[in-house]
Tab-separated table of C-alpha atoms in Angstrom:
chain	number	residue	atom	x	y	z
A	2	MET	CA	28.741	51.548	33.599
A	3	ARG	CA	29.171	53.769	30.552
A	4	LEU	CA	30.561	50.848	28.674
A	5	LEU	CA	27.634	48.624	29.691
A	6	CYS	CA	25.151	51.346	28.628
A	7	LEU	CA	26.906	51.780	25.326
A	8	THR	CA	26.856	48.019	24.705
A	9	LEU	CA	23.145	47.849	25.498
A	10	PHE	CA	22.460	50.766	23.206
A	11	LEU	CA	24.383	49.197	20.366
A	12	CYS	CA	22.463	45.954	20.883
A	13	VAL	CA	19.188	47.731	20.740
A	14	VAL	CA	20.210	49.610	17.590
A	15	TYR	CA	21.352	46.408	15.948
A	16	PHE	CA	18.157	44.575	16.913
A	17	PHE	CA	15.992	47.368	15.592
A	18	ALA	CA	17.936	47.625	12.309
A	19	HIS	CA	17.931	43.870	11.873
A	20	ALA	CA	14.112	43.713	12.539
A	21	GLN	CA	13.425	46.506	10.053
A	22	SER	CA	15.682	45.117	7.290
A	23	THR	CA	14.257	43.780	4.053
A	24	ILE	CA	15.043	40.814	1.873
A	25	THR	CA	14.547	40.644	-1.893
A	26	ILE	CA	13.307	37.705	-3.897
A	27	SER	CA	14.010	37.957	-7.614
A	28	GLY	CA	12.228	35.712	-10.050
A	29	LYS	CA	10.886	35.081	-13.498
A	30	ILE	CA	7.478	33.446	-14.031
A	31	VAL	CA	6.976	31.255	-17.154
A	32	ASP	CA	4.638	28.711	-18.615
A	33	ARG	CA	5.946	25.250	-17.735
A	34	GLU	CA	5.300	23.786	-21.186
A	35	THR	CA	6.262	26.682	-23.471
A	36	SER	CA	8.598	28.739	-21.196
A	37	GLU	CA	6.726	31.813	-22.355
A	38	PRO	CA	6.858	34.639	-19.779
A	39	LEU	CA	3.671	35.223	-17.790
A	40	ILE	CA	2.860	38.886	-17.670
A	41	PHE	CA	1.303	40.692	-14.637
A	42	ALA	CA	1.138	37.557	-12.570
A	43	SER	CA	0.421	38.277	-8.915
A	44	ILE	CA	3.185	37.604	-6.355
A	45	GLY	CA	2.345	37.637	-2.638
A	46	ILE	CA	2.761	35.933	0.723
A	47	ARG	CA	0.152	33.450	1.909
A	48	GLY	CA	-2.278	35.210	4.260
A	49	LYS	CA	-0.435	38.555	4.148
A	50	PRO	CA	-1.687	41.777	2.514
A	51	ILE	CA	1.487	42.570	0.553
A	52	GLY	CA	2.428	41.813	-3.030
A	53	THR	CA	3.669	42.861	-6.413
A	54	VAL	CA	3.243	41.783	-10.037
A	55	SER	CA	5.558	40.502	-12.750
A	56	ASN	CA	6.545	42.799	-15.574
A	57	SER	CA	6.125	42.562	-19.311
A	58	ILE	CA	8.729	39.779	-19.563
A	59	GLY	CA	7.559	37.887	-16.480
A	60	GLU	CA	10.265	39.151	-14.097
A	61	PHE	CA	9.908	40.634	-10.593
A	62	ASP	CA	11.865	41.891	-7.598
A	63	PHE	CA	9.842	41.514	-4.329
A	64	HIS	CA	11.089	43.418	-1.302
A	65	ILE	CA	9.675	42.049	1.936
A	66	PRO	CA	10.462	42.493	5.664
A	67	SER	CA	13.035	39.970	6.859
A	68	ASN	CA	10.698	38.832	9.612
A	69	LEU	CA	8.564	37.089	6.917
A	70	LYS	CA	11.362	34.760	5.814
A	71	ASN	CA	9.581	31.749	7.328
A	72	GLU	CA	6.400	32.420	5.347
A	73	VAL	CA	5.241	31.015	1.971
A	74	LEU	CA	5.455	32.806	-1.400
A	75	VAL	CA	2.337	32.458	-3.541
A	76	ILE	CA	2.151	33.156	-7.317
A	77	SER	CA	-1.232	33.436	-9.028
A	78	MET	CA	-2.124	33.813	-12.695
A	79	LEU	CA	-5.383	33.555	-14.606
A	80	GLY	CA	-5.511	30.191	-16.288
A	81	TYR	CA	-2.853	28.604	-14.146
A	82	GLU	CA	-2.571	26.690	-10.913
A	83	ASN	CA	-1.112	28.594	-7.956
A	84	MET	CA	2.587	27.949	-7.193
A	85	GLU	CA	3.760	28.071	-3.553
A	86	ALA	CA	7.303	28.008	-2.303
A	87	PRO	CA	8.888	28.532	1.198
A	88	ILE	CA	10.612	31.888	1.238
A	89	ARG	CA	13.493	30.470	3.230
A	90	ASN	CA	14.361	28.256	0.233
A	91	LEU	CA	14.527	31.264	-2.077
A	92	LEU	CA	17.015	33.340	-0.112
A	93	ARG	CA	20.523	34.035	-1.355
A	94	LYS	CA	19.602	32.968	-4.858
A	95	ASP	CA	19.811	34.855	-8.103
A	96	THR	CA	16.741	35.106	-10.336
A	97	VAL	CA	14.543	32.034	-9.613
A	98	ILE	CA	12.531	30.557	-12.513
A	99	PHE	CA	8.915	29.771	-11.477
A	100	ARG	CA	7.225	27.405	-13.856
A	101	LEU	CA	3.420	27.460	-13.612
A	102	ASN	CA	1.113	24.669	-14.739
A	103	LYS	CA	-1.918	25.459	-16.874
A	104	ALA	CA	-5.186	24.538	-15.158
A	105	VAL	CA	-6.829	23.015	-18.192
A	106	GLN	CA	-6.771	19.437	-16.917
A	107	MET	CA	-8.349	20.441	-13.611
A	108	LEU	CA	-11.056	22.324	-15.429
A	109	ASP	CA	-11.932	19.287	-17.605
A	110	GLU	CA	-12.728	17.321	-14.458
A	111	VAL	CA	-15.503	19.698	-13.476
A	112	VAL	CA	-18.812	19.664	-15.361
A	113	ILE	CA	-21.243	22.463	-14.710
A	114	HIS	CA	-24.793	22.475	-16.095
A	115	ASP	CA	-26.303	25.990	-16.069
A	116	SER	CA	-28.294	28.164	-18.390
A	117	LEU	CA	-26.610	31.444	-17.605
A	118	ASN	CA	-25.647	33.538	-20.571
A	119	GLY	CA	-22.904	36.171	-20.590
A	120	GLY	CA	-25.290	39.030	-19.697
A	121	ASP	CA	-26.769	37.075	-16.823
A	122	ILE	CA	-23.289	36.540	-15.306
A	123	VAL	CA	-22.381	40.211	-15.645
A	124	SER	CA	-25.674	41.333	-14.162
A	125	ILE	CA	-25.210	39.140	-11.108
A	126	ALA	CA	-21.584	40.325	-10.745
A	127	PHE	CA	-22.656	44.001	-10.790
A	128	ASN	CA	-25.392	43.371	-8.238
A	129	ARG	CA	-22.919	41.670	-5.895
A	130	ILE	CA	-20.210	44.344	-5.893
A	131	GLU	CA	-21.120	45.441	-2.393
A	132	GLU	CA	-20.924	41.821	-1.224
A	133	ASN	CA	-17.532	41.090	-2.804
A	134	TYR	CA	-15.647	44.355	-2.307
A	135	PRO	CA	-14.806	46.144	0.955
A	136	MET	CA	-17.675	47.974	2.622
A	137	THR	CA	-15.609	49.266	5.576
A	138	PRO	CA	-12.708	51.785	5.382
A	139	PHE	CA	-9.415	50.523	3.888
A	140	LEU	CA	-6.001	51.957	3.043
A	141	LEU	CA	-3.759	50.877	0.132
A	142	ASP	CA	-0.040	51.431	-0.356
A	143	GLY	CA	0.725	51.894	-4.058
A	144	PHE	CA	3.319	52.703	-6.686
A	145	TYR	CA	2.235	55.020	-9.562
A	146	ARG	CA	4.052	55.732	-12.787
A	147	ASP	CA	3.331	57.715	-15.909
A	148	LEU	CA	5.307	57.949	-19.108
A	149	LYS	CA	4.833	60.454	-21.939
A	150	LYS	CA	5.915	59.783	-25.560
A	151	VAL	CA	6.023	62.068	-28.612
A	152	GLY	CA	6.793	60.793	-32.090
A	153	GLY	CA	7.881	57.451	-30.763
A	154	ILE	CA	10.356	58.917	-28.249
A	155	TYR	CA	9.852	58.931	-24.466
A	156	PHE	CA	10.588	62.298	-22.966
A	157	SER	CA	9.098	62.370	-19.472
A	158	LEU	CA	8.746	60.062	-16.446
A	159	LEU	CA	7.038	60.562	-13.092
A	160	GLU	CA	6.848	57.970	-10.273
A	161	ALA	CA	5.170	58.224	-6.890
A	162	ALA	CA	4.761	56.170	-3.757
A	163	VAL	CA	1.235	56.812	-2.519
A	164	LYS	CA	-1.335	55.894	0.150
A	165	ILE	CA	-4.949	55.608	-0.998
A	166	TYR	CA	-7.810	55.755	1.557
A	167	ASP	CA	-11.407	54.872	0.795
A	168	GLU	CA	-14.516	54.450	2.969
A	169	ASP	CA	-16.140	51.652	0.985
A	170	TYR	CA	-17.211	50.412	-2.403
A	171	LYS	CA	-20.691	51.917	-2.353
A	172	GLU	CA	-21.896	53.293	-5.655
A	173	PRO	CA	-21.064	57.079	-5.731
A	174	ARG	CA	-23.640	59.616	-6.679
A	175	ASN	CA	-21.100	61.473	-8.807
A	176	LYS	CA	-19.225	58.930	-10.896
A	177	THR	CA	-16.733	61.515	-12.220
A	178	ARG	CA	-15.453	62.875	-8.872
A	179	LEU	CA	-12.768	61.029	-6.964
A	180	ARG	CA	-13.963	59.467	-3.717
A	181	GLU	CA	-10.609	58.113	-2.599
A	182	ARG	CA	-8.211	60.295	-0.627
A	183	VAL	CA	-4.579	60.011	-1.816
A	184	ALA	CA	-1.465	61.032	0.096
A	185	LEU	CA	1.857	61.393	-1.752
A	186	MET	CA	4.655	59.764	0.168
A	187	GLU	CA	7.468	60.174	-2.327
A	188	VAL	CA	7.600	61.615	-5.856
A	189	ARG	CA	10.388	61.659	-8.429
A	190	LYS	CA	10.329	62.925	-11.972
A	191	SER	CA	12.597	63.425	-14.967
A	192	LEU	CA	13.479	66.829	-16.375
A	193	GLY	CA	11.230	66.048	-19.379
A	194	TYR	CA	8.304	67.341	-17.357
A	195	ASN	CA	9.599	70.798	-18.287
A	196	ASN	CA	9.728	69.879	-22.006
A	197	LYS	CA	7.899	72.072	-24.489
A	198	PHE	CA	5.802	69.078	-25.605
A	199	THR	CA	4.290	68.744	-22.092
A	200	LYS	CA	1.666	71.351	-23.000
A	201	TYR	CA	0.259	68.901	-25.573
A	202	PHE	CA	-0.809	66.555	-22.700
A	203	ASP	CA	-3.475	67.042	-20.037
A	204	GLN	CA	-2.006	69.132	-17.208
A	205	SER	CA	-4.477	67.925	-14.535
A	206	ASN	CA	-3.776	65.306	-11.861
A	207	LEU	CA	-3.105	62.232	-13.908
A	208	LEU	CA	-3.210	59.810	-10.930
A	209	GLU	CA	-6.680	61.112	-10.056
A	210	GLU	CA	-7.743	60.521	-13.616
A	211	LEU	CA	-6.407	56.989	-13.572
A	212	LEU	CA	-8.236	56.129	-10.365
A	213	LEU	CA	-11.439	57.390	-11.913
A	214	HIS	CA	-10.951	54.795	-14.686
A	215	ASN	CA	-11.786	52.046	-12.169
A	216	ASN	CA	-15.119	51.111	-13.750
A	217	ILE	CA	-15.988	48.675	-10.984
A	218	ARG	CA	-15.403	51.187	-8.187
A	219	TYR	CA	-17.350	53.917	-9.961
A	220	ARG	CA	-19.938	51.739	-11.736
A	221	GLN	CA	-19.095	53.243	-15.087
A	222	PHE	CA	-21.130	50.829	-17.191
A	223	PRO	CA	-24.292	51.322	-19.240
A	224	SER	CA	-27.509	50.275	-17.454
A	225	GLU	CA	-29.469	49.513	-20.631
A	226	GLN	CA	-30.405	45.857	-21.273
A	227	ILE	CA	-28.780	46.026	-24.706
A	228	PHE	CA	-25.411	46.331	-22.986
A	229	PHE	CA	-25.901	43.102	-21.063
A	230	ASP	CA	-27.353	41.333	-24.106
A	231	SER	CA	-24.103	42.071	-25.987
A	232	PHE	CA	-21.965	39.900	-23.657
A	233	LYS	CA	-20.897	36.472	-24.980
A	234	ARG	CA	-19.897	33.690	-22.675
A	235	LEU	CA	-16.471	32.481	-23.876
A	236	GLY	CA	-15.814	29.651	-21.468
A	237	THR	CA	-14.200	29.055	-18.110
A	238	SER	CA	-10.742	29.838	-16.809
A	239	TYR	CA	-9.027	29.326	-13.465
A	240	TYR	CA	-7.580	31.641	-10.843
A	241	ASN	CA	-6.296	31.256	-7.291
A	242	GLY	CA	-7.919	27.854	-6.792
A	243	HIS	CA	-11.301	28.756	-8.263
A	244	ARG	CA	-13.063	28.567	-11.611
A	245	VAL	CA	-13.705	31.794	-13.453
A	246	PHE	CA	-16.320	32.796	-16.053
A	247	VAL	CA	-14.879	34.611	-19.098
A	248	VAL	CA	-17.342	36.964	-20.898
A	249	SER	CA	-16.806	39.610	-23.515
A	250	ILE	CA	-18.184	42.198	-25.887
A	251	ASN	CA	-16.679	42.696	-29.362
A	252	ALA	CA	-18.329	45.717	-30.930
A	253	ASP	CA	-16.821	49.167	-31.685
A	254	TYR	CA	-14.854	48.380	-28.434
A	255	HIS	CA	-13.542	45.218	-26.841
A	256	LEU	CA	-14.420	44.443	-23.203
A	257	LYS	CA	-13.555	41.249	-21.373
A	258	LEU	CA	-14.455	40.393	-17.788
A	259	TYR	CA	-13.173	37.570	-15.638
A	260	ILE	CA	-15.751	36.657	-12.965
A	261	ALA	CA	-15.391	34.096	-10.170
A	262	THR	CA	-17.963	31.284	-10.464
A	263	GLN	CA	-17.996	30.881	-6.705
A	264	ASN	CA	-19.245	34.366	-5.650
A	265	TYR	CA	-19.428	36.346	-8.927
A	266	ALA	CA	-16.597	38.686	-7.920
A	267	ILE	CA	-15.018	40.554	-10.898
A	268	ILE	CA	-11.369	39.587	-10.825
A	269	ARG	CA	-10.121	41.351	-13.940
A	270	MET	CA	-11.309	43.693	-16.629
A	271	GLU	CA	-9.639	44.318	-20.024
A	272	PHE	CA	-10.847	47.132	-22.270
A	273	GLU	CA	-9.711	48.484	-25.665
A	274	ARG	CA	-11.261	51.052	-27.916
A	275	LYS	CA	-10.400	52.933	-31.077
A	276	TYR	CA	-12.080	56.280	-31.576
A	277	SER	CA	-13.337	58.321	-34.510
A	278	ASP	CA	-11.806	61.551	-35.807
A	279	ALA	CA	-13.613	63.811	-33.336
A	280	ILE	CA	-11.540	66.886	-32.450
A	281	ILE	CA	-10.906	67.379	-28.736
A	282	ARG	CA	-8.502	70.277	-28.489
A	283	ARG	CA	-7.037	73.151	-30.492
A	284	LYS	CA	-3.643	74.694	-29.910
A	285	LYS	CA	-1.561	76.967	-32.253
A	286	ASN	CA	-3.107	75.967	-35.549
A	287	LEU	CA	-3.131	72.316	-34.439
A	288	VAL	CA	-6.012	70.067	-33.554
A	289	SER	CA	-5.875	66.869	-31.495
A	290	LYS	CA	-7.875	63.691	-32.008
A	291	TYR	CA	-8.338	60.762	-29.649
A	292	ILE	CA	-6.984	57.565	-31.310
A	293	SER	CA	-7.266	54.840	-28.742
A	294	ASP	CA	-7.567	53.730	-25.164
A	295	LYS	CA	-6.343	50.404	-23.699
A	296	LYS	CA	-6.591	49.435	-20.066
A	297	VAL	CA	-6.437	46.611	-17.564
A	298	ILE	CA	-7.954	46.584	-14.053
A	299	ASP	CA	-6.914	43.665	-11.776
A	300	PHE	CA	-8.227	42.717	-8.351
A	301	LYS	CA	-6.835	40.474	-5.619
A	302	GLU	CA	-8.650	38.760	-2.785
A	303	TYR	CA	-7.636	39.381	0.807
A	304	ASP	CA	-9.621	38.288	3.889
A	305	GLY	CA	-12.659	37.505	1.800
A	306	LYS	CA	-12.851	40.825	-0.074
A	307	MET	CA	-11.536	41.978	-3.496
A	308	TYR	CA	-9.067	44.891	-3.458
A	309	LEU	CA	-7.525	46.737	-6.363
A	310	ASN	CA	-4.230	44.984	-7.292
A	311	TYR	CA	-3.083	46.605	-10.500
A	312	MET	CA	-4.174	49.140	-13.180
A	313	ASN	CA	-2.731	50.313	-16.399
A	314	LEU	CA	-3.984	52.673	-19.063
A	315	THR	CA	-2.468	53.619	-22.460
A	316	SER	CA	-4.012	56.637	-24.266
A	317	GLN	CA	-2.980	57.786	-27.731
A	318	ILE	CA	-3.775	61.194	-29.113
A	319	ASN	CA	-2.518	62.560	-32.468
A	320	TRP	CA	-2.082	66.174	-33.500
A	321	TYR	CA	-2.900	67.443	-36.975
A	322	ASP	CA	-2.573	70.678	-38.930
A	323	GLU	CA	-5.907	72.407	-38.548
A	324	ASN	CA	-6.025	73.528	-42.214
A	325	THR	CA	-4.570	70.566	-44.090
A	326	ASN	CA	-5.430	67.730	-41.595
A	327	LYS	CA	-1.855	66.494	-42.057
A	328	LEU	CA	-0.474	64.474	-39.142
A	329	LYS	CA	2.161	66.547	-37.267
A	330	PHE	CA	3.027	64.236	-34.409
A	331	GLU	CA	1.695	61.407	-32.226
A	332	THR	CA	1.531	61.453	-28.466
A	333	GLU	CA	1.061	58.542	-26.017
A	334	LEU	CA	0.485	58.526	-22.352
A	335	TYR	CA	1.140	55.300	-20.361
A	336	GLN	CA	0.031	55.050	-16.666
A	337	GLU	CA	0.101	52.217	-14.183
A	338	LEU	CA	-0.662	51.755	-10.541
A	339	LEU	CA	0.579	48.773	-8.478
A	340	ILE	CA	-0.878	48.107	-5.000
A	341	ASN	CA	1.871	46.883	-2.641
A	342	LYS	CA	-0.051	46.452	0.514
A	343	VAL	CA	-3.692	46.410	1.757
A	344	HIS	CA	-4.637	47.754	5.211
A	345	PRO	CA	-8.241	46.681	6.040
A	346	ASN	CA	-9.990	48.698	8.791
A	347	PRO	CA	-7.026	51.027	9.288
A	348	THR	CA	-6.644	53.366	12.266
A	349	GLU	CA	-4.820	55.750	9.952
A	350	ARG	CA	-6.839	58.258	7.872
A	351	ILE	CA	-5.833	60.748	5.235
A	352	GLY	CA	-6.945	64.188	6.318
A	353	SER	CA	-7.968	66.989	4.039
A	354	THR	CA	-4.623	68.775	4.659
A	355	GLU	CA	-2.684	65.580	3.807
A	356	LYS	CA	-4.332	64.578	0.557
A	357	MET	CA	-2.859	65.407	-2.823
A	358	LYS	CA	-4.068	68.459	-4.699
A	359	ARG	CA	-6.167	68.243	-7.831
A	360	TYR	CA	-3.445	69.795	-10.033
A	361	GLY	CA	-0.556	67.919	-11.644
A	362	LEU	CA	1.693	65.720	-9.440
A	363	GLN	CA	4.812	67.340	-11.052
A	364	TYR	CA	4.012	70.428	-8.970
A	365	GLN	CA	3.544	68.406	-5.757
A	366	ASP	CA	6.840	66.559	-5.647
A	367	GLU	CA	9.072	66.189	-2.584
A	368	LYS	CA	12.797	66.050	-2.385
A	369	TYR	CA	14.149	62.890	-4.031
A	370	ASN	CA	14.840	60.146	-1.448
A	371	LYS	CA	17.093	57.567	-3.139
A	372	GLU	CA	17.269	55.273	-0.095
A	373	PHE	CA	13.496	54.984	0.034
A	374	TRP	CA	13.269	54.008	-3.622
A	375	ASN	CA	16.000	51.382	-3.297
A	376	ASN	CA	13.750	49.190	-1.049
A	377	TYR	CA	10.368	50.044	-2.393
A	378	ASN	CA	8.288	47.617	-4.446
A	379	VAL	CA	8.091	48.944	-7.957
A	380	ILE	CA	7.482	47.054	-11.214
A	381	LYS	CA	10.824	45.628	-12.285
A	382	ASP	CA	12.665	47.126	-15.250
A	383	THR	CA	12.467	45.385	-18.574
A	384	PRO	CA	14.588	45.774	-21.783
A	385	LEU	CA	11.896	48.195	-22.985
A	386	ASP	CA	12.366	50.179	-19.757
A	387	LYS	CA	16.099	50.363	-20.561
A	388	GLU	CA	15.292	51.813	-23.982
A	389	ILE	CA	12.938	54.321	-22.238
A	390	VAL	CA	15.766	55.297	-19.835
A	391	ARG	CA	18.065	55.860	-22.866
A	392	ASP	CA	15.476	58.279	-24.338
A	393	LEU	CA	15.064	60.092	-20.990
A	394	GLU	CA	18.810	60.348	-20.334
A	395	LYS	CA	19.314	62.510	-23.405
A	396	LEU	CA	18.816	65.231	-20.812
A	397	GLY	CA	21.428	63.667	-18.426
A	398	ASN	CA	21.675	60.845	-15.880
A	399	LEU	CA	18.240	59.933	-14.617
A	400	GLU	CA	19.312	59.793	-10.963
A	401	GLU	CA	20.671	63.340	-11.345
A	402	GLN	CA	17.400	64.426	-12.956
A	403	PHE	CA	15.485	63.139	-9.881
A	404	GLU	CA	17.801	65.169	-7.701
A	405	TYR	CA	17.260	68.353	-9.668
């Protein structure tokens, strides 16, 4: 009897472990004609709310539950036809090359006669945000990363696995106060967060600040007609089986929006601005000046609604001698957030005692969990990342720094 019970127990343990195991698909996404890598392409599973994106050289590692091995992998990229492949055919292979076709020929077959200018398209898109984005509670699983650089050298890294809960996409009354509730699942950081140069960066909660940069969520656009009149209609692109308007502003800043022709949903926003010499901070006979901001906000459709898919923000601030105005050193902050999974209408909530605090994430970290990170969907390392690691490891092995 004991032997039978032990056997049954082992069978249950094996079944549970097998059911919970993950498989990894490794790939590189390129243009079929030029073989150029396709950056930040979306990788997902047909009809499922999980996904990742390709890195700056088109590569990705996608960790998925093994019970999805009979599903279909879907790769989407602006300006390209979707590519689909049975996951079963991709197993036990090294890096798979996915070659995407440009959608130009398909676009040429469609002729649209309309009189909409760029401002008209943007105005309609803004008015339809509550139609195209979730208006019921939702939960997002995400991967956050920030990197700090001084004088061209990376000196600190922080990464976090997070859950983000929001009630809806209604326009908030206060557009500068975070509406989402965020729970930190895992956090790891390098020893550089204790570096003396850290004080030259904002010490507030950087993830909160990044989320507040979601202009669509927080309606952070001018309302004056001159703003809409500044948009130029550039043409039409293609994404996820649908045509997409491309509109932009080129003034003292560059703003480009990709808007679906079918329902006027904003799929992607690209923004870049260079700033004047206005002083923003003073510290020990030094003054800082904002140099530039550059960001991308990307959305992905699931179950008829648009959810945040990916964000990145690069901010550059230089420090000068207060008396001579001579440049002393340059600083750069790079942040990104990848959404791994969408949970529409979740039963789970993030309570007030669970949500992250408003101060820096480096003070809210948990004990490093290596096993968790080995199977978590992060943005795959690139050769640049290896250079970053070399900079960071001047203080010792990065894995050991996480443990510290």
